[in-house]
Structure formats: structure tokens, C-alpha cells
mmCIF file with all atom_site columns, C-alpha atoms in Angstrom:
data_model
loop_
_atom_site.group_PDB
_atom_site.id
_atom_site.type_symbol
_atom_site.label_atom_id
_atom_site.label_alt_id
_atom_site.label_comp_id
_atom_site.label_asym_id
_atom_site.label_entity_id
_atom_site.label_seq_id
_atom_site.pdbx_PDB_ins_code
_atom_site.Cartn_x
_atom_site.Cartn_y
_atom_site.Cartn_z
_atom_site.occupancy
_atom_site.B_iso_or_equiv
_atom_site.pdbx_formal_charge
_atom_site.auth_seq_id
_atom_site.auth_comp_id
_atom_site.auth_asym_id
_atom_site.auth_atom_id
_atom_site.pdbx_PDB_model_num
ATOM 1   C CA . UNK M 1 1   ? -4.776  -14.561 11.604  1.00 0.00 ? 124 UNK M CA 1
ATOM 2   C CA . UNK M 1 2   ? -5.029  -11.501 11.116  1.00 0.00 ? 125 UNK M CA 1
ATOM 3   C CA . UNK M 1 3   ? -1.676  -10.340 9.011   1.00 0.00 ? 126 UNK M CA 1
ATOM 4   C CA . UNK M 1 4   ? 1.641   -8.661  10.648  1.00 0.00 ? 127 UNK M CA 1
ATOM 5   C CA . UNK M 1 5   ? 0.907   -6.568  13.206  1.00 0.00 ? 128 UNK M CA 1
ATOM 6   C CA . UNK M 1 6   ? 3.539   -3.768  14.498  1.00 0.00 ? 129 UNK M CA 1
ATOM 7   C CA . UNK M 1 7   ? 2.906   -2.011  17.841  1.00 0.00 ? 130 UNK M CA 1
ATOM 8   C CA . UNK M 1 8   ? 2.803   1.509   17.569  1.00 0.00 ? 131 UNK M CA 1
ATOM 9   C CA . UNK M 1 9   ? 1.722   2.844   14.855  1.00 0.00 ? 132 UNK M CA 1
ATOM 10  C CA . UNK M 1 10  ? 3.232   5.983   15.191  1.00 0.00 ? 133 UNK M CA 1
ATOM 11  C CA . UNK M 1 11  ? 6.262   7.100   17.652  1.00 0.00 ? 134 UNK M CA 1
ATOM 12  C CA . UNK M 1 12  ? 7.503   10.482  18.527  1.00 0.00 ? 135 UNK M CA 1
ATOM 13  C CA . UNK M 1 13  ? 10.506  11.232  20.274  1.00 0.00 ? 136 UNK M CA 1
ATOM 14  C CA . UNK M 1 14  ? 13.406  13.265  21.408  1.00 0.00 ? 137 UNK M CA 1
ATOM 15  C CA . UNK M 1 15  ? 16.440  12.641  20.152  1.00 0.00 ? 138 UNK M CA 1
ATOM 16  C CA . UNK M 1 16  ? 19.228  10.802  22.476  1.00 0.00 ? 139 UNK M CA 1
ATOM 17  C CA . UNK M 1 17  ? 15.877  9.055   23.690  1.00 0.00 ? 140 UNK M CA 1
ATOM 18  C CA . UNK M 1 18  ? 15.589  4.879   23.035  1.00 0.00 ? 141 UNK M CA 1
ATOM 19  C CA . UNK M 1 19  ? 12.897  3.878   21.150  1.00 0.00 ? 142 UNK M CA 1
ATOM 20  C CA . UNK M 1 20  ? 11.406  0.092   20.818  1.00 0.00 ? 143 UNK M CA 1
ATOM 21  C CA . UNK M 1 21  ? 9.165   -1.604  17.971  1.00 0.00 ? 144 UNK M CA 1
ATOM 22  C CA . UNK M 1 22  ? 7.327   -4.515  18.321  1.00 0.00 ? 145 UNK M CA 1
ATOM 23  C CA . UNK M 1 23  ? 6.070   -6.787  14.934  1.00 0.00 ? 146 UNK M CA 1
ATOM 24  C CA . UNK M 1 24  ? 3.879   -9.747  15.033  1.00 0.00 ? 147 UNK M CA 1
ATOM 25  C CA . UNK M 1 25  ? 4.191   -11.855 12.289  1.00 0.00 ? 148 UNK M CA 1
ATOM 26  C CA . UNK M 1 26  ? 1.740   -14.494 10.058  1.00 0.00 ? 149 UNK M CA 1
ATOM 27  C CA . UNK M 1 27  ? 1.959   -17.246 12.490  1.00 0.00 ? 150 UNK M CA 1
ATOM 28  C CA . UNK M 1 28  ? 2.401   -20.025 10.466  1.00 0.00 ? 151 UNK M CA 1
ATOM 29  C CA . UNK M 1 29  ? 5.889   -17.503 8.694   1.00 0.00 ? 152 UNK M CA 1
ATOM 30  C CA . UNK M 1 30  ? 9.045   -18.529 10.412  1.00 0.00 ? 153 UNK M CA 1
ATOM 31  C CA . UNK M 1 31  ? 11.107  -15.582 8.245   1.00 0.00 ? 154 UNK M CA 1
ATOM 32  C CA . UNK M 1 32  ? 10.529  -12.206 9.550   1.00 0.00 ? 155 UNK M CA 1
ATOM 33  C CA . UNK M 1 33  ? 12.328  -9.498  7.918   1.00 0.00 ? 156 UNK M CA 1
ATOM 34  C CA . UNK M 1 34  ? 12.536  -5.362  8.620   1.00 0.00 ? 157 UNK M CA 1
ATOM 35  C CA . UNK M 1 35  ? 13.341  -2.432  6.471   1.00 0.00 ? 158 UNK M CA 1
ATOM 36  C CA . UNK M 1 36  ? 13.196  1.181   6.500   1.00 0.00 ? 159 UNK M CA 1
ATOM 37  C CA . UNK M 1 37  ? 11.363  3.361   4.344   1.00 0.00 ? 160 UNK M CA 1
ATOM 38  C CA . UNK M 1 38  ? 12.500  7.214   4.018   1.00 0.00 ? 161 UNK M CA 1
ATOM 39  C CA . UNK M 1 39  ? 10.142  9.707   2.577   1.00 0.00 ? 162 UNK M CA 1
ATOM 40  C CA . UNK M 1 40  ? 10.151  8.941   -1.735  1.00 0.00 ? 163 UNK M CA 1
ATOM 41  C CA . UNK M 1 41  ? 12.356  5.858   -0.994  1.00 0.00 ? 164 UNK M CA 1
ATOM 42  C CA . UNK M 1 42  ? 11.631  2.072   -1.549  1.00 0.00 ? 165 UNK M CA 1
ATOM 43  C CA . UNK M 1 43  ? 12.091  0.060   1.713   1.00 0.00 ? 166 UNK M CA 1
ATOM 44  C CA . UNK M 1 44  ? 15.834  -1.040  2.706   1.00 0.00 ? 167 UNK M CA 1
ATOM 45  C CA . UNK M 1 45  ? 16.898  -3.746  4.211   1.00 0.00 ? 168 UNK M CA 1
ATOM 46  C CA . UNK M 1 46  ? 17.823  -3.692  7.620   1.00 0.00 ? 169 UNK M CA 1
ATOM 47  C CA . UNK M 1 47  ? 17.922  -7.059  8.938   1.00 0.00 ? 170 UNK M CA 1
ATOM 48  C CA . UNK M 1 48  ? 16.005  -10.811 9.282   1.00 0.00 ? 171 UNK M CA 1
ATOM 49  C CA . UNK M 1 49  ? 15.838  -13.977 10.826  1.00 0.00 ? 172 UNK M CA 1
ATOM 50  C CA . UNK M 1 50  ? 14.873  -17.447 10.542  1.00 0.00 ? 173 UNK M CA 1
ATOM 51  C CA . UNK M 1 51  ? 12.546  -18.448 13.725  1.00 0.00 ? 174 UNK M CA 1
ATOM 52  C CA . UNK M 1 52  ? 14.498  -17.072 16.109  1.00 0.00 ? 175 UNK M CA 1
ATOM 53  C CA . UNK M 1 53  ? 18.189  -17.053 14.444  1.00 0.00 ? 176 UNK M CA 1
ATOM 54  C CA . UNK M 1 54  ? 19.344  -13.231 12.921  1.00 0.00 ? 177 UNK M CA 1
ATOM 55  C CA . UNK M 1 55  ? 21.069  -14.356 9.773   1.00 0.00 ? 178 UNK M CA 1
ATOM 56  C CA . UNK M 1 56  ? 21.389  -11.134 8.234   1.00 0.00 ? 179 UNK M CA 1
ATOM 57  C CA . UNK M 1 57  ? 22.086  -7.490  9.017   1.00 0.00 ? 180 UNK M CA 1
ATOM 58  C CA . UNK M 1 58  ? 22.581  -4.363  6.786   1.00 0.00 ? 181 UNK M CA 1
ATOM 59  C CA . UNK M 1 59  ? 25.108  -2.135  7.129   1.00 0.00 ? 182 UNK M CA 1
ATOM 60  C CA . UNK M 1 60  ? 22.899  0.494   7.690   1.00 0.00 ? 183 UNK M CA 1
ATOM 61  C CA . UNK M 1 61  ? 21.881  -1.358  11.021  1.00 0.00 ? 184 UNK M CA 1
ATOM 62  C CA . UNK M 1 62  ? 24.016  0.667   13.181  1.00 0.00 ? 185 UNK M CA 1
ATOM 63  C CA . UNK M 1 63  ? 25.332  -0.762  15.939  1.00 0.00 ? 186 UNK M CA 1
ATOM 64  C CA . UNK M 1 64  ? 22.428  1.884   17.737  1.00 0.00 ? 187 UNK M CA 1
ATOM 65  C CA . UNK M 1 65  ? 19.819  -0.576  16.013  1.00 0.00 ? 188 UNK M CA 1
ATOM 66  C CA . UNK M 1 66  ? 19.732  -4.081  17.479  1.00 0.00 ? 189 UNK M CA 1
ATOM 67  C CA . UNK M 1 67  ? 16.730  -7.036  17.117  1.00 0.00 ? 190 UNK M CA 1
ATOM 68  C CA . UNK M 1 68  ? 15.537  -9.633  18.682  1.00 0.00 ? 191 UNK M CA 1
ATOM 69  C CA . UNK M 1 69  ? 13.372  -12.390 17.943  1.00 0.00 ? 192 UNK M CA 1
ATOM 70  C CA . UNK M 1 70  ? 13.417  -14.585 20.777  1.00 0.00 ? 193 UNK M CA 1
ATOM 71  C CA . UNK M 1 71  ? 10.781  -17.141 20.821  1.00 0.00 ? 194 UNK M CA 1
ATOM 72  C CA . UNK M 1 72  ? 11.023  -17.447 16.664  1.00 0.00 ? 195 UNK M CA 1
ATOM 73  C CA . UNK M 1 73  ? 6.989   -15.560 16.952  1.00 0.00 ? 196 UNK M CA 1
ATOM 74  C CA . UNK M 1 74  ? 7.315   -11.599 17.632  1.00 0.00 ? 197 UNK M CA 1
ATOM 75  C CA . UNK M 1 75  ? 10.376  -9.684  17.393  1.00 0.00 ? 198 UNK M CA 1
ATOM 76  C CA . UNK M 1 76  ? 11.612  -5.973  18.587  1.00 0.00 ? 199 UNK M CA 1
ATOM 77  C CA . UNK M 1 77  ? 13.933  -3.897  16.559  1.00 0.00 ? 200 UNK M CA 1
ATOM 78  C CA . UNK M 1 78  ? 15.096  -1.080  19.438  1.00 0.00 ? 201 UNK M CA 1
ATOM 79  C CA . UNK M 1 79  ? 16.986  2.170   18.349  1.00 0.00 ? 202 UNK M CA 1
ATOM 80  C CA . UNK M 1 80  ? 18.808  3.707   21.097  1.00 0.00 ? 203 UNK M CA 1
ATOM 81  C CA . UNK M 1 81  ? 20.228  7.226   21.376  1.00 0.00 ? 204 UNK M CA 1
ATOM 82  C CA . UNK M 1 82  ? 18.223  8.523   18.892  1.00 0.00 ? 205 UNK M CA 1
ATOM 83  C CA . UNK M 1 83  ? 19.251  11.032  15.950  1.00 0.00 ? 206 UNK M CA 1
ATOM 84  C CA . UNK M 1 84  ? 17.061  12.957  13.640  1.00 0.00 ? 207 UNK M CA 1
ATOM 85  C CA . UNK M 1 85  ? 18.290  11.211  10.819  1.00 0.00 ? 208 UNK M CA 1
ATOM 86  C CA . UNK M 1 86  ? 16.467  8.114   12.571  1.00 0.00 ? 209 UNK M CA 1
ATOM 87  C CA . UNK M 1 87  ? 13.109  9.004   11.145  1.00 0.00 ? 210 UNK M CA 1
ATOM 88  C CA . UNK M 1 88  ? 11.876  7.080   9.272   1.00 0.00 ? 211 UNK M CA 1
ATOM 89  C CA . UNK M 1 89  ? 8.727   4.502   8.504   1.00 0.00 ? 212 UNK M CA 1
ATOM 90  C CA . UNK M 1 90  ? 9.955   1.141   9.793   1.00 0.00 ? 213 UNK M CA 1
ATOM 91  C CA . UNK M 1 91  ? 8.688   -1.624  8.301   1.00 0.00 ? 214 UNK M CA 1
ATOM 92  C CA . UNK M 1 92  ? 8.242   -5.486  9.359   1.00 0.00 ? 215 UNK M CA 1
ATOM 93  C CA . UNK M 1 93  ? 7.574   -8.300  6.865   1.00 0.00 ? 216 UNK M CA 1
ATOM 94  C CA . UNK M 1 94  ? 7.166   -11.835 7.044   1.00 0.00 ? 217 UNK M CA 1
ATOM 95  C CA . UNK M 1 95  ? 6.778   -14.770 4.527   1.00 0.00 ? 218 UNK M CA 1
ATOM 96  C CA . UNK M 1 96  ? 7.351   -18.820 4.718   1.00 0.00 ? 219 UNK M CA 1
ATOM 97  C CA . UNK M 1 97  ? 9.433   -20.992 2.343   1.00 0.00 ? 220 UNK M CA 1
ATOM 98  C CA . UNK M 1 98  ? 6.948   -21.889 -0.436  1.00 0.00 ? 221 UNK M CA 1
ATOM 99  C CA . UNK M 1 99  ? 5.591   -25.538 0.127   1.00 0.00 ? 222 UNK M CA 1
ATOM 100 C CA . UNK M 1 100 ? 8.048   -28.303 -1.892  1.00 0.00 ? 223 UNK M CA 1
ATOM 101 C CA . UNK M 1 101 ? 10.188  -25.944 -3.011  1.00 0.00 ? 224 UNK M CA 1
ATOM 102 C CA . UNK M 1 102 ? 12.848  -23.214 -2.152  1.00 0.00 ? 225 UNK M CA 1
ATOM 103 C CA . UNK M 1 103 ? 12.801  -21.855 -5.379  1.00 0.00 ? 226 UNK M CA 1
ATOM 104 C CA . UNK M 1 104 ? 9.972   -19.719 -6.093  1.00 0.00 ? 227 UNK M CA 1
ATOM 105 C CA . UNK M 1 105 ? 9.599   -16.902 -3.263  1.00 0.00 ? 228 UNK M CA 1
ATOM 106 C CA . UNK M 1 106 ? 6.239   -16.155 -2.448  1.00 0.00 ? 229 UNK M CA 1
ATOM 107 C CA . UNK M 1 107 ? 6.855   -12.532 -1.701  1.00 0.00 ? 230 UNK M CA 1
ATOM 108 C CA . UNK M 1 108 ? 6.136   -11.054 1.766   1.00 0.00 ? 231 UNK M CA 1
ATOM 109 C CA . UNK M 1 109 ? 2.929   -9.983  3.457   1.00 0.00 ? 232 UNK M CA 1
ATOM 110 C CA . UNK M 1 110 ? 4.293   -6.281  4.703   1.00 0.00 ? 233 UNK M CA 1
ATOM 111 C CA . UNK M 1 111 ? 2.732   -4.786  8.017   1.00 0.00 ? 234 UNK M CA 1
ATOM 112 C CA . UNK M 1 112 ? 1.400   -1.263  7.873   1.00 0.00 ? 235 UNK M CA 1
ATOM 113 C CA . UNK M 1 113 ? 4.517   0.358   9.685   1.00 0.00 ? 236 UNK M CA 1
ATOM 114 C CA . UNK M 1 114 ? 6.475   1.873   12.682  1.00 0.00 ? 237 UNK M CA 1
ATOM 115 C CA . UNK M 1 115 ? 5.940   5.982   11.807  1.00 0.00 ? 238 UNK M CA 1
ATOM 116 C CA . UNK M 1 116 ? 9.127   7.510   14.123  1.00 0.00 ? 239 UNK M CA 1
ATOM 117 C CA . UNK M 1 117 ? 9.598   10.647  14.156  1.00 0.00 ? 240 UNK M CA 1
ATOM 118 C CA . UNK M 1 118 ? 12.526  12.234  16.209  1.00 0.00 ? 241 UNK M CA 1
ATOM 119 C CA . UNK M 1 119 ? 12.724  15.888  17.254  1.00 0.00 ? 242 UNK M CA 1
ATOM 120 C CA . UNK Z 2 1   ? 24.407  -6.013  -6.144  1.00 0.00 ? 84  UNK Z CA 1
ATOM 121 C CA . UNK Z 2 2   ? 21.336  -6.881  -6.560  1.00 0.00 ? 85  UNK Z CA 1
ATOM 122 C CA . UNK Z 2 3   ? 18.747  -3.325  -7.577  1.00 0.00 ? 86  UNK Z CA 1
ATOM 123 C CA . UNK Z 2 4   ? 16.000  -2.324  -9.958  1.00 0.00 ? 87  UNK Z CA 1
ATOM 124 C CA . UNK Z 2 5   ? 15.392  1.038   -11.405 1.00 0.00 ? 88  UNK Z CA 1
ATOM 125 C CA . UNK Z 2 6   ? 12.155  1.673   -12.511 1.00 0.00 ? 89  UNK Z CA 1
ATOM 126 C CA . UNK Z 2 7   ? 10.881  4.759   -13.545 1.00 0.00 ? 90  UNK Z CA 1
ATOM 127 C CA . UNK Z 2 8   ? 10.906  8.117   -11.932 1.00 0.00 ? 91  UNK Z CA 1
ATOM 128 C CA . UNK Z 2 9   ? 7.222   9.721   -11.307 1.00 0.00 ? 92  UNK Z CA 1
ATOM 129 C CA . UNK Z 2 10  ? 4.963   11.055  -10.505 1.00 0.00 ? 93  UNK Z CA 1
ATOM 130 C CA . UNK Z 2 11  ? 2.808   9.490   -13.550 1.00 0.00 ? 94  UNK Z CA 1
ATOM 131 C CA . UNK Z 2 12  ? -0.385  11.745  -13.548 1.00 0.00 ? 95  UNK Z CA 1
ATOM 132 C CA . UNK Z 2 13  ? -3.044  9.545   -16.590 1.00 0.00 ? 96  UNK Z CA 1
ATOM 133 C CA . UNK Z 2 14  ? -6.966  10.288  -16.757 1.00 0.00 ? 97  UNK Z CA 1
ATOM 134 C CA . UNK Z 2 15  ? -9.460  7.275   -15.712 1.00 0.00 ? 98  UNK Z CA 1
ATOM 135 C CA . UNK Z 2 16  ? -9.682  4.891   -18.759 1.00 0.00 ? 99  UNK Z CA 1
ATOM 136 C CA . UNK Z 2 17  ? -5.916  5.608   -20.008 1.00 0.00 ? 100 UNK Z CA 1
ATOM 137 C CA . UNK Z 2 18  ? -3.717  2.900   -20.850 1.00 0.00 ? 101 UNK Z CA 1
ATOM 138 C CA . UNK Z 2 19  ? -0.869  2.690   -17.835 1.00 0.00 ? 102 UNK Z CA 1
ATOM 139 C CA . UNK Z 2 20  ? 2.760   0.965   -17.978 1.00 0.00 ? 103 UNK Z CA 1
ATOM 140 C CA . UNK Z 2 21  ? 5.623   1.361   -15.552 1.00 0.00 ? 104 UNK Z CA 1
ATOM 141 C CA . UNK Z 2 22  ? 8.873   0.387   -16.502 1.00 0.00 ? 105 UNK Z CA 1
ATOM 142 C CA . UNK Z 2 23  ? 11.257  -1.554  -14.157 1.00 0.00 ? 106 UNK Z CA 1
ATOM 143 C CA . UNK Z 2 24  ? 14.741  -3.236  -15.131 1.00 0.00 ? 107 UNK Z CA 1
ATOM 144 C CA . UNK Z 2 25  ? 16.237  -5.577  -13.038 1.00 0.00 ? 108 UNK Z CA 1
ATOM 145 C CA . UNK Z 2 26  ? 20.370  -6.716  -12.132 1.00 0.00 ? 109 UNK Z CA 1
ATOM 146 C CA . UNK Z 2 27  ? 20.260  -9.958  -14.210 1.00 0.00 ? 110 UNK Z CA 1
ATOM 147 C CA . UNK Z 2 28  ? 22.698  -11.926 -10.580 1.00 0.00 ? 111 UNK Z CA 1
ATOM 148 C CA . UNK Z 2 29  ? 21.249  -15.311 -10.431 1.00 0.00 ? 112 UNK Z CA 1
ATOM 149 C CA . UNK Z 2 30  ? 17.844  -16.074 -11.566 1.00 0.00 ? 113 UNK Z CA 1
ATOM 150 C CA . UNK Z 2 31  ? 15.385  -13.986 -9.774  1.00 0.00 ? 114 UNK Z CA 1
ATOM 151 C CA . UNK Z 2 32  ? 11.788  -13.873 -8.992  1.00 0.00 ? 115 UNK Z CA 1
ATOM 152 C CA . UNK Z 2 33  ? 10.423  -10.670 -9.537  1.00 0.00 ? 116 UNK Z CA 1
ATOM 153 C CA . UNK Z 2 34  ? 7.473   -8.119  -7.967  1.00 0.00 ? 117 UNK Z CA 1
ATOM 154 C CA . UNK Z 2 35  ? 5.058   -5.450  -7.986  1.00 0.00 ? 118 UNK Z CA 1
ATOM 155 C CA . UNK Z 2 36  ? 3.987   -4.135  -4.707  1.00 0.00 ? 119 UNK Z CA 1
ATOM 156 C CA . UNK Z 2 37  ? 1.524   -1.177  -4.308  1.00 0.00 ? 120 UNK Z CA 1
ATOM 157 C CA . UNK Z 2 38  ? 0.931   1.122   -1.434  1.00 0.00 ? 121 UNK Z CA 1
ATOM 158 C CA . UNK Z 2 39  ? -2.131  2.546   -1.296  1.00 0.00 ? 122 UNK Z CA 1
ATOM 159 C CA . UNK Z 2 40  ? -2.192  6.464   0.887   1.00 0.00 ? 123 UNK Z CA 1
ATOM 160 C CA . UNK Z 2 41  ? -2.003  5.563   4.434   1.00 0.00 ? 124 UNK Z CA 1
ATOM 161 C CA . UNK Z 2 42  ? -1.549  2.202   4.533   1.00 0.00 ? 125 UNK Z CA 1
ATOM 162 C CA . UNK Z 2 43  ? 1.053   -0.309  4.204   1.00 0.00 ? 126 UNK Z CA 1
ATOM 163 C CA . UNK Z 2 44  ? 2.491   -2.293  0.621   1.00 0.00 ? 127 UNK Z CA 1
ATOM 164 C CA . UNK Z 2 45  ? 0.431   -5.065  -0.513  1.00 0.00 ? 128 UNK Z CA 1
ATOM 165 C CA . UNK Z 2 46  ? 1.869   -7.801  -3.028  1.00 0.00 ? 129 UNK Z CA 1
ATOM 166 C CA . UNK Z 2 47  ? 0.521   -7.220  -6.651  1.00 0.00 ? 130 UNK Z CA 1
ATOM 167 C CA . UNK Z 2 48  ? 1.553   -9.591  -9.009  1.00 0.00 ? 131 UNK Z CA 1
ATOM 168 C CA . UNK Z 2 49  ? 4.777   -11.448 -8.923  1.00 0.00 ? 132 UNK Z CA 1
ATOM 169 C CA . UNK Z 2 50  ? 6.659   -13.470 -11.976 1.00 0.00 ? 133 UNK Z CA 1
ATOM 170 C CA . UNK Z 2 51  ? 9.446   -16.625 -11.075 1.00 0.00 ? 134 UNK Z CA 1
ATOM 171 C CA . UNK Z 2 52  ? 10.730  -17.538 -13.785 1.00 0.00 ? 135 UNK Z CA 1
ATOM 172 C CA . UNK Z 2 53  ? 11.699  -16.208 -17.481 1.00 0.00 ? 136 UNK Z CA 1
ATOM 173 C CA . UNK Z 2 54  ? 8.405   -15.326 -19.752 1.00 0.00 ? 137 UNK Z CA 1
ATOM 174 C CA . UNK Z 2 55  ? 6.217   -15.601 -16.423 1.00 0.00 ? 138 UNK Z CA 1
ATOM 175 C CA . UNK Z 2 56  ? 3.100   -13.097 -16.669 1.00 0.00 ? 139 UNK Z CA 1
ATOM 176 C CA . UNK Z 2 57  ? 2.016   -11.889 -13.748 1.00 0.00 ? 140 UNK Z CA 1
ATOM 177 C CA . UNK Z 2 58  ? -1.513  -10.499 -13.305 1.00 0.00 ? 141 UNK Z CA 1
ATOM 178 C CA . UNK Z 2 59  ? -4.215  -9.631  -10.566 1.00 0.00 ? 142 UNK Z CA 1
ATOM 179 C CA . UNK Z 2 60  ? -6.788  -6.964  -10.306 1.00 0.00 ? 143 UNK Z CA 1
ATOM 180 C CA . UNK Z 2 61  ? -6.523  -6.461  -14.426 1.00 0.00 ? 144 UNK Z CA 1
ATOM 181 C CA . UNK Z 2 62  ? -2.355  -5.386  -14.289 1.00 0.00 ? 145 UNK Z CA 1
ATOM 182 C CA . UNK Z 2 63  ? -0.229  -7.429  -16.043 1.00 0.00 ? 146 UNK Z CA 1
ATOM 183 C CA . UNK Z 2 64  ? 3.803   -7.561  -15.828 1.00 0.00 ? 147 UNK Z CA 1
ATOM 184 C CA . UNK Z 2 65  ? 5.612   -9.932  -18.380 1.00 0.00 ? 148 UNK Z CA 1
ATOM 185 C CA . UNK Z 2 66  ? 8.963   -11.413 -16.711 1.00 0.00 ? 149 UNK Z CA 1
ATOM 186 C CA . UNK Z 2 67  ? 11.562  -10.218 -20.020 1.00 0.00 ? 150 UNK Z CA 1
ATOM 187 C CA . UNK Z 2 68  ? 14.654  -12.111 -19.443 1.00 0.00 ? 151 UNK Z CA 1
ATOM 188 C CA . UNK Z 2 69  ? 16.364  -10.790 -22.810 1.00 0.00 ? 152 UNK Z CA 1
ATOM 189 C CA . UNK Z 2 70  ? 15.702  -7.089  -21.776 1.00 0.00 ? 153 UNK Z CA 1
ATOM 190 C CA . UNK Z 2 71  ? 15.695  -7.849  -17.959 1.00 0.00 ? 154 UNK Z CA 1
ATOM 191 C CA . UNK Z 2 72  ? 12.531  -5.913  -17.294 1.00 0.00 ? 155 UNK Z CA 1
ATOM 192 C CA . UNK Z 2 73  ? 8.822   -6.178  -15.818 1.00 0.00 ? 156 UNK Z CA 1
ATOM 193 C CA . UNK Z 2 74  ? 6.590   -3.427  -17.034 1.00 0.00 ? 157 UNK Z CA 1
ATOM 194 C CA . UNK Z 2 75  ? 4.140   -3.014  -15.155 1.00 0.00 ? 158 UNK Z CA 1
ATOM 195 C CA . UNK Z 2 76  ? 0.892   -2.780  -16.934 1.00 0.00 ? 159 UNK Z CA 1
ATOM 196 C CA . UNK Z 2 77  ? -3.210  -1.814  -17.136 1.00 0.00 ? 160 UNK Z CA 1
ATOM 197 C CA . UNK Z 2 78  ? -5.262  -1.639  -20.003 1.00 0.00 ? 161 UNK Z CA 1
ATOM 198 C CA . UNK Z 2 79  ? -7.748  1.019   -18.633 1.00 0.00 ? 162 UNK Z CA 1
ATOM 199 C CA . UNK Z 2 80  ? -6.646  3.092   -15.293 1.00 0.00 ? 163 UNK Z CA 1
ATOM 200 C CA . UNK Z 2 81  ? -9.099  3.918   -12.342 1.00 0.00 ? 164 UNK Z CA 1
ATOM 201 C CA . UNK Z 2 82  ? -8.644  6.699   -9.619  1.00 0.00 ? 165 UNK Z CA 1
ATOM 202 C CA . UNK Z 2 83  ? -9.056  3.766   -7.310  1.00 0.00 ? 166 UNK Z CA 1
ATOM 203 C CA . UNK Z 2 84  ? -5.677  2.953   -8.894  1.00 0.00 ? 167 UNK Z CA 1
ATOM 204 C CA . UNK Z 2 85  ? -3.727  6.248   -7.691  1.00 0.00 ? 168 UNK Z CA 1
ATOM 205 C CA . UNK Z 2 86  ? -0.800  5.194   -5.299  1.00 0.00 ? 169 UNK Z CA 1
ATOM 206 C CA . UNK Z 2 87  ? 2.640   4.553   -5.238  1.00 0.00 ? 170 UNK Z CA 1
ATOM 207 C CA . UNK Z 2 88  ? 4.241   1.264   -6.668  1.00 0.00 ? 171 UNK Z CA 1
ATOM 208 C CA . UNK Z 2 89  ? 7.095   -0.754  -6.019  1.00 0.00 ? 172 UNK Z CA 1
ATOM 209 C CA . UNK Z 2 90  ? 9.057   -3.055  -8.195  1.00 0.00 ? 173 UNK Z CA 1
ATOM 210 C CA . UNK Z 2 91  ? 11.284  -5.375  -6.256  1.00 0.00 ? 174 UNK Z CA 1
ATOM 211 C CA . UNK Z 2 92  ? 13.532  -8.776  -6.740  1.00 0.00 ? 175 UNK Z CA 1
ATOM 212 C CA . UNK Z 2 93  ? 13.781  -11.396 -4.862  1.00 0.00 ? 176 UNK Z CA 1
ATOM 213 C CA . UNK Z 2 94  ? 16.546  -14.229 -5.684  1.00 0.00 ? 177 UNK Z CA 1
ATOM 214 C CA . UNK Z 2 95  ? 15.868  -17.847 -5.542  1.00 0.00 ? 178 UNK Z CA 1
ATOM 215 C CA . UNK Z 2 96  ? 16.618  -19.964 -3.121  1.00 0.00 ? 179 UNK Z CA 1
ATOM 216 C CA . UNK Z 2 97  ? 18.753  -18.477 -0.069  1.00 0.00 ? 180 UNK Z CA 1
ATOM 217 C CA . UNK Z 2 98  ? 15.839  -16.601 2.122   1.00 0.00 ? 181 UNK Z CA 1
ATOM 218 C CA . UNK Z 2 99  ? 14.213  -14.415 -0.263  1.00 0.00 ? 182 UNK Z CA 1
ATOM 219 C CA . UNK Z 2 100 ? 15.653  -10.867 0.474   1.00 0.00 ? 183 UNK Z CA 1
ATOM 220 C CA . UNK Z 2 101 ? 13.954  -8.716  -1.399  1.00 0.00 ? 184 UNK Z CA 1
ATOM 221 C CA . UNK Z 2 102 ? 15.379  -5.640  -3.183  1.00 0.00 ? 185 UNK Z CA 1
ATOM 222 C CA . UNK Z 2 103 ? 12.687  -2.420  -3.785  1.00 0.00 ? 186 UNK Z CA 1
ATOM 223 C CA . UNK Z 2 104 ? 13.104  -0.328  -6.824  1.00 0.00 ? 187 UNK Z CA 1
ATOM 224 C CA . UNK Z 2 105 ? 12.417  3.326   -5.214  1.00 0.00 ? 188 UNK Z CA 1
ATOM 225 C CA . UNK Z 2 106 ? 8.707   3.416   -5.934  1.00 0.00 ? 189 UNK Z CA 1
ATOM 226 C CA . UNK Z 2 107 ? 6.536   5.154   -8.853  1.00 0.00 ? 190 UNK Z CA 1
ATOM 227 C CA . UNK Z 2 108 ? 2.998   7.808   -7.659  1.00 0.00 ? 191 UNK Z CA 1
ATOM 228 C CA . UNK Z 2 109 ? 0.409   6.830   -10.237 1.00 0.00 ? 192 UNK Z CA 1
ATOM 229 C CA . UNK Z 2 110 ? -2.197  9.333   -9.919  1.00 0.00 ? 193 UNK Z CA 1
ATOM 230 C CA . UNK Z 2 111 ? -5.027  9.077   -11.836 1.00 0.00 ? 194 UNK Z CA 1
ATOM 231 C CA . UNK Z 2 112 ? -7.903  12.340  -12.306 1.00 0.00 ? 195 UNK Z CA 1
ATOM 232 C CA . UNK Z 2 113 ? -11.012 11.534  -13.121 1.00 0.00 ? 196 UNK Z CA 1
#
């Protein structure tokens, strides 16, 4: 397994267009997360999947954003009617519950991200 | 809520200098604590972690000790190298549940020869 893969690495789009990003997590990880990172800031949580179920969405995720993980493997994040404020790095991460305990998070494995520029 | 506060950067050090990057966290629940590193042009990587009070995480010469009494998790390295130049993020995750991680704003470290 080569880690978490994200595609594309870069995306430039015109304001008002729709974009879709893909994330392929580590195969044995059942938990998948989307974060957004703007320049000079730490990653901000967007949404979380356990298997195919989307269990939490941040209020940062407006109605224009939708994420899916249909088969509990790869995930897509779609932004409709993009705005310049959507320009950011979109990060995907995956993790698994540490064997034997739910009380010791292992930490995430991040992908390299998709850099979105809305012009 | 759950939050993490870390010292602002950038931090500029000469090679072989001692590094400290301060981090404090909100004491809600029993969080696990992490340091992530982001090298130029790369994604975030887990550097080290500590899951309970008094634990010390260590990796690549970096260390951080989980201090419950001061709600701190400061990152230290005795002798930095130019290759350590990166942005360092302190983070926390609640134990149990689904491990949602909250990140600090990051501290940029630049090491000059």
C-alpha cells in the first residue's frame, strides 16, 4: 500500500464551476476524513466517514459541498458553484481504530492534498 | 470546545541550536496529543504522539511530554538541522469516538546553516 492518494494534485477552476476531488485511503483503514487548509493555518475538519457512513459534517461544509464514500473505500468531495473563498488545500486522511482499544488514537495518515484555486 | 494553541512563528534558528515550540491544549476529556510536520511541498506527516499524562513521544530526535498539570505538549529538539525546516502542527484528539483531530495553526521553523 502506498498510503493515502489524492487526485488531482492541483485544480484551477473558474468561479461558478463544479469540481470533484477523489481520495483513496489506506486499504485497511475504515475511517476517512476531509480537512481544508488555507495559507498560514492549520487543517480544519470538514467531514468524517466510518466505512460508508458519513457520521459528522462541520458547519464549514456549506450546502455547496458534498462528500461520499459509496463502498466504504475511496471518497469524493464535490464543490458546486465554486467561490474564490473555496481556494485552499483539501486534505484527505485515514485511520483505523487501534487494535484492542478505542482509547489510543493512532493519528492520521494524510494524503498530499488537492490544491484548489478558484479564479 | 477542544482547541490547541501553539506559538506563532516563524522561528529561525542556526544549525545545532536547541528548539522549543510551545503548545497548550484545552483539558476537555482525556485527549491524545500529536505533533505533525509538513515539509515544503509535502503533505502532513505524524511526527510523534502521546496518549496519556506523563507519556513522552519521540521521533527523529524530537521529543514532547504530555503535561496534564500545565496542559502542555511542547516540542523540543536538542540540535536542529537544516533538514528540519518545516511547519510543525500541534494537535489533539479525544480518546474514544472516532478520533477527530483538532490542529493548531502551525509554527514555521527555518534552520539556517
